[in-house]
Short mmCIF file of C-alpha atoms in Angstrom, two decimals:
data_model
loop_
_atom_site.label_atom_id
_atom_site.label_comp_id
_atom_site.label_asym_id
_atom_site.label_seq_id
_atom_site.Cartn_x
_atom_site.Cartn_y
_atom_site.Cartn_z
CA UNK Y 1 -147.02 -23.94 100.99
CA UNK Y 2 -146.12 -22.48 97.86
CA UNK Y 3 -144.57 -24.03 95.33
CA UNK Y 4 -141.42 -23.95 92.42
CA UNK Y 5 -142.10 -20.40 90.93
CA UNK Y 6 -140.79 -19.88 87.70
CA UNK Y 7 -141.19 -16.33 85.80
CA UNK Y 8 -141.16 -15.65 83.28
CA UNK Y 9 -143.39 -18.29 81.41
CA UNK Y 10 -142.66 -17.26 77.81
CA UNK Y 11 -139.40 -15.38 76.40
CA UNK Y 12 -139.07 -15.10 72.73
CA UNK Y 13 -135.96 -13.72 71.91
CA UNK Y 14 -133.71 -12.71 69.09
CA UNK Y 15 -130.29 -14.47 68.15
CA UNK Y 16 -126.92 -13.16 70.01
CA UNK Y 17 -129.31 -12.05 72.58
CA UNK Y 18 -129.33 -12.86 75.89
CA UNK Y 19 -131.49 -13.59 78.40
CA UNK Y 20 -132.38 -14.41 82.09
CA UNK Y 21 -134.70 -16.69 83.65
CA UNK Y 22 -135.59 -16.89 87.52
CA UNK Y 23 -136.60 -19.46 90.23
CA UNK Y 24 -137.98 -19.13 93.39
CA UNK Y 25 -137.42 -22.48 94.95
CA UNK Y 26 -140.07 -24.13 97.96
CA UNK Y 27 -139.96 -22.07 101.31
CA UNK Y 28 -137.05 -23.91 103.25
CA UNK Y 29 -135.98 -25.70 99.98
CA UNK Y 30 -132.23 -25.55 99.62
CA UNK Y 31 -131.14 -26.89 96.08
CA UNK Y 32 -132.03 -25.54 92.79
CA UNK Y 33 -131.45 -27.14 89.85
CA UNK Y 34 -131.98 -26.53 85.81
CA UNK Y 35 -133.21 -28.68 83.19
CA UNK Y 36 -133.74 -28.07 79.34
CA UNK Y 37 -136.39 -29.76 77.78
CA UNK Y 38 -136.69 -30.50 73.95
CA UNK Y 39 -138.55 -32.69 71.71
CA UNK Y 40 -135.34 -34.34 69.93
CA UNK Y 41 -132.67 -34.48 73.43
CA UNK Y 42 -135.49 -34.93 76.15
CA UNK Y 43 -134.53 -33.92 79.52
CA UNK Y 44 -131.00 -32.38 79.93
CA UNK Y 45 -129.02 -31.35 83.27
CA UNK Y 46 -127.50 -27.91 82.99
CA UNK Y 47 -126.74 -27.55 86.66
CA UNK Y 48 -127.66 -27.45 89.96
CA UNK Y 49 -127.28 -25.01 93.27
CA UNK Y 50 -127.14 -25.62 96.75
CA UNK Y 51 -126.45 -22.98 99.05
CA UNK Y 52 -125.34 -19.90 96.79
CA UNK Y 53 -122.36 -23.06 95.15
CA UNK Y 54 -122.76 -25.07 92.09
CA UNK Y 55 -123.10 -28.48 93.09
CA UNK Y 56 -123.07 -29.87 89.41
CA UNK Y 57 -122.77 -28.83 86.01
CA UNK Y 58 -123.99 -31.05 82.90
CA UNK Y 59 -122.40 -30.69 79.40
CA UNK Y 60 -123.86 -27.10 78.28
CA UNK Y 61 -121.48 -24.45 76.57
CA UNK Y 62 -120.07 -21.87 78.91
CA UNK Y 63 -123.16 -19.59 77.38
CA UNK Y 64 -125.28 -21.33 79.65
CA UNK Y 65 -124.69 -20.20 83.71
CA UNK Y 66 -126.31 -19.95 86.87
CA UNK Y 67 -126.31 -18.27 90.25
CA UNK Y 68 -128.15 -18.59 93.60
CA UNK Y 69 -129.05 -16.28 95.85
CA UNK Y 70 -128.77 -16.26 100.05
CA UNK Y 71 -132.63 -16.49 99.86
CA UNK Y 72 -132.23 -20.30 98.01
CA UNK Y 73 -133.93 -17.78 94.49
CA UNK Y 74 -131.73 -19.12 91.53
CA UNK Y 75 -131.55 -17.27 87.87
CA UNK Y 76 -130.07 -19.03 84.84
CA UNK Y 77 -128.72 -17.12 82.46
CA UNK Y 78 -127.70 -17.75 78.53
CA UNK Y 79 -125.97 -15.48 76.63
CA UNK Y 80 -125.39 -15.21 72.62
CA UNK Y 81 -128.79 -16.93 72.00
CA UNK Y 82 -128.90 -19.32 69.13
CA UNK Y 83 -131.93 -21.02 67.48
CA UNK Y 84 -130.98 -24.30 69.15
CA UNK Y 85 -131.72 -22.69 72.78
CA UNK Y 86 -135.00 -22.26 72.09
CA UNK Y 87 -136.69 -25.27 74.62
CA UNK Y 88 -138.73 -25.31 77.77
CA UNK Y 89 -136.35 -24.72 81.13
CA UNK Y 90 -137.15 -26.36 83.79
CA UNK Y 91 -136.18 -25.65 87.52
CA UNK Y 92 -136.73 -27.88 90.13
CA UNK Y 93 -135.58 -27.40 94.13
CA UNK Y 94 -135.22 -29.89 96.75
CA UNK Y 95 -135.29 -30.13 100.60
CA UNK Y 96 -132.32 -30.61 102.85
CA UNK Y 97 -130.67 -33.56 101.04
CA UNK Y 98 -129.49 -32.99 96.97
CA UNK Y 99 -130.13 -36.85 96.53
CA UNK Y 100 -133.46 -37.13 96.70
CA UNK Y 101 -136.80 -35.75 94.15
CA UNK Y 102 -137.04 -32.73 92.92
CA UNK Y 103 -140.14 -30.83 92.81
CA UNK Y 104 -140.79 -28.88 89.65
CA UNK Y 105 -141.86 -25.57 88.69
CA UNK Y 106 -143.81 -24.92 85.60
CA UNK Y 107 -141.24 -23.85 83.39
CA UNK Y 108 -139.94 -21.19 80.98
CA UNK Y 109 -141.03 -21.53 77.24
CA UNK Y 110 -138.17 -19.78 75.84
CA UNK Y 111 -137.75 -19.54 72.01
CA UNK Y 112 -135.07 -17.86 69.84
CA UNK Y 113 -135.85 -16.81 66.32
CA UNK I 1 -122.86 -43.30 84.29
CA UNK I 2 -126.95 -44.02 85.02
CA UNK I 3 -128.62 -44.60 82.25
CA UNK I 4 -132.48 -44.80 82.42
CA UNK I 5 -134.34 -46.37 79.41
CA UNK I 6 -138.12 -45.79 78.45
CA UNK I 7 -138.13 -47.93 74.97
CA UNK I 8 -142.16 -47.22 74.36
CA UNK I 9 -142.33 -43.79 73.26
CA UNK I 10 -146.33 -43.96 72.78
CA UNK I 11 -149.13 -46.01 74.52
CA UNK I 12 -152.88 -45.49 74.46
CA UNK I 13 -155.77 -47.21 76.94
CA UNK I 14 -159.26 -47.02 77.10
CA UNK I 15 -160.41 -45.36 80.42
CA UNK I 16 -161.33 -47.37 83.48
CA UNK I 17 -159.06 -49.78 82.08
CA UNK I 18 -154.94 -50.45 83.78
CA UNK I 19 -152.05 -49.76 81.61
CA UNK I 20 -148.06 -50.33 82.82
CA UNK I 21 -145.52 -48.54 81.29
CA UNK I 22 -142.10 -49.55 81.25
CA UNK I 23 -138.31 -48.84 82.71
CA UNK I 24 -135.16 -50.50 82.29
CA UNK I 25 -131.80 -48.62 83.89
CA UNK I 26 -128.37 -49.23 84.56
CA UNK I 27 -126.34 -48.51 87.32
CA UNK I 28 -123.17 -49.43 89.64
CA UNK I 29 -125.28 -47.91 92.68
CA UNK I 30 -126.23 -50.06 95.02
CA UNK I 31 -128.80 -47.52 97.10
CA UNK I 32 -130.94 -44.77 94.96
CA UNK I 33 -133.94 -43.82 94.22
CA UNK I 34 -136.47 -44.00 91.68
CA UNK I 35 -139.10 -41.81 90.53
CA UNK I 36 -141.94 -41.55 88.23
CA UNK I 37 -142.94 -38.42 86.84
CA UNK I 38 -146.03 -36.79 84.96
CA UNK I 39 -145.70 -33.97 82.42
CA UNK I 40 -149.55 -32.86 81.38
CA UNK I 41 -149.86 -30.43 78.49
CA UNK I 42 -149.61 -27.48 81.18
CA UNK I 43 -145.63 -28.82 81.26
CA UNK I 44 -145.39 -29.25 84.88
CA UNK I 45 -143.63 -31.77 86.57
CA UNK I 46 -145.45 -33.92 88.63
CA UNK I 47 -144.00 -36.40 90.63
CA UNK I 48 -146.00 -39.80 91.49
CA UNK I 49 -144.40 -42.31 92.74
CA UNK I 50 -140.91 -42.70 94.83
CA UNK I 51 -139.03 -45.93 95.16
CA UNK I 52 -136.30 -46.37 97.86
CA UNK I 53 -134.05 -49.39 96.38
CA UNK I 54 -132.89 -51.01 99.31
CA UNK I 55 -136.79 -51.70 99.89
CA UNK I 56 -138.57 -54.81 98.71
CA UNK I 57 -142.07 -53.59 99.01
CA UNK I 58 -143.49 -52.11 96.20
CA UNK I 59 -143.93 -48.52 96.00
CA UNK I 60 -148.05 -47.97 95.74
CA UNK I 61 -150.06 -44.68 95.94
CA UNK I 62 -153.28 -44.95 95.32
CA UNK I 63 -154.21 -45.96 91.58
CA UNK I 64 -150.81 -46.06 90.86
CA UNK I 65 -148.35 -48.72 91.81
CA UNK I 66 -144.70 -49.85 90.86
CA UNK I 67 -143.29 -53.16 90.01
CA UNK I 68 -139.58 -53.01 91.07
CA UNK I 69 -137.09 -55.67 89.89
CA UNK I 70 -133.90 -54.53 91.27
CA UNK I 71 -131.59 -57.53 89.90
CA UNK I 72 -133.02 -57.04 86.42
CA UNK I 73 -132.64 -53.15 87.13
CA UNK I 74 -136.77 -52.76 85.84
CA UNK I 75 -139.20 -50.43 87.24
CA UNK I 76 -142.59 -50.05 85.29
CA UNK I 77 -145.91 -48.11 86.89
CA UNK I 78 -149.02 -49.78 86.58
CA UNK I 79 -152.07 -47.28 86.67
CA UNK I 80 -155.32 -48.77 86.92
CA UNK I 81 -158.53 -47.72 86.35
CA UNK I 82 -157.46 -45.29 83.57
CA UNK I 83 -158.42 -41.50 83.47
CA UNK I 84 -158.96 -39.22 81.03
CA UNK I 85 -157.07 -36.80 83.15
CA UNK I 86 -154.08 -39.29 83.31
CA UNK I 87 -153.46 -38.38 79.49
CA UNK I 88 -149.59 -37.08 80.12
CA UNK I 89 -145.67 -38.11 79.49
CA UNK I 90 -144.87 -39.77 82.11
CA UNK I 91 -140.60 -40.51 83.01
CA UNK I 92 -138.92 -42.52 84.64
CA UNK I 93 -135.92 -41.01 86.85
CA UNK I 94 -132.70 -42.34 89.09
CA UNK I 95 -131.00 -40.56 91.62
CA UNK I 96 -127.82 -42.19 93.52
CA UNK I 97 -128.81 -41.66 97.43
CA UNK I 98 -125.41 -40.98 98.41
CA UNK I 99 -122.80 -39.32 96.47
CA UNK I 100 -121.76 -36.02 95.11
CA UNK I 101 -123.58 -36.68 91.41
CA UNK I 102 -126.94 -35.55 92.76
CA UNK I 103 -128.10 -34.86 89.10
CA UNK I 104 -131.94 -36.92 88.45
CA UNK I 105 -131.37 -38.85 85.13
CA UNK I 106 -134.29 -39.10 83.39
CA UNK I 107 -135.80 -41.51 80.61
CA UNK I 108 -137.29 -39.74 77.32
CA UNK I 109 -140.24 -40.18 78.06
CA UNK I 110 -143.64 -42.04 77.41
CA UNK I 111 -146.42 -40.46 75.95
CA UNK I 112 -150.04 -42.28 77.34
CA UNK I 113 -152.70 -41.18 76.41
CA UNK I 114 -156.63 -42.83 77.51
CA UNK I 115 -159.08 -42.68 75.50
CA UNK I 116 -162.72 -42.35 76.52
#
């Protein structure tokens, strides 16, 4: 069974850019959700998915959104790129039930200069 | 609000050797879950160990294991015999089992790494 596929690994980008990252959740896996990752703020929610609806949305800037797709794929997107973006975005998808653990893809190393 | 707290940032142990590393959280919850995770330097997630709160028993998978206090609200992973390839950050993460805040909150973070 394959698992959290996240493409693509490594984005560097220019400010006031923006850009799109994608997430092909485990076969049968209904929920996708988003993390950032940084050195300084740790692990941070942005939001989460769960058939094609946001389920929950952490305290980003309306820069930061998210769809998801019939097929359970997800793609984040953030728009007007600032240096502060730049961080490692991790998706994660679960099974049937939200409140359970998440299984992790590898991530998107995305940095802004 | 969960918090979860991870208040070591670093730890080091010799291989073969058992380390624990250390949780503390809060919460008004009376059923979730809890979670250790394992970052490596390839960044992936990893998850190793699940704890189901309204269970008494200890959470164990094979060198790993969980001490679970729930009326202190502590949940530290022992690993025992140490190796090299257990080098990671390893967090500590709450969900609520029931609920419409579905969100895992997660610790910073513990850096271990074993020495050989």
């Amino acid at each position: 069974k394959a698992g959290v596929t996240q493409t693509p690994r490594y984005l560097i980008k220019t400010r006031g850019q923006q850009v799109t990252l994608s997430c092909s959740p485990i076969s049968g896996h209904r929920s996708v959700s988003w993390y950032q990752q940084t050195p300084g703020q740790g692990l941070q929610f942005l939001f989460e998915y769960f058939s094609e609806t946001q389920r929950n949305k952490g305290n980003f800037p309306g820069r930061f959104s998210g769809r998801q797709f019939s097929n359970s794929r997800s793609e984040m997107n953030v728009s007007t790129l600032e240096l502060g973006d730049s961080a490692l975005y991790l998706c994660a998808s679960r099974g049937a039930s939200m409140n359970t653990e998440a299984f992790f893809g590898q991530g998107t190393r995305l940095t802004v200069v | 609000a969960q918090t979860v707290t991870q208040s070591q940032p670093e730890m080091s142990v010799q291989e073969a050797e058992t380390v624990t590393l250390s949780c503390t959280y809060d919460t008004s919850e009376s059923n979730y879950y809890l979670f250790w995770y394992k970052q490596p330097p390839s960044r992936q997630m990893i998850l190793v160990i699940r704890q189901e709160a309204y269970k008494q028993q200890n959470a164990t998978e094979n060198r790993f294991s969980v001490n679970f206090q729930k009326a202190a609200k502590s949940f530290s992973l022992k690993i025992s015999d140490s190796q090299l390839g257990d080098t990671a950050m390893y967090f500590c993460a709450f969900v609520p089992i029931t609920g419409a805040n579905s969100k895992l909150t997660f610790g910073k973070g513990i850096t271990l790494s074993v020495r050989p």
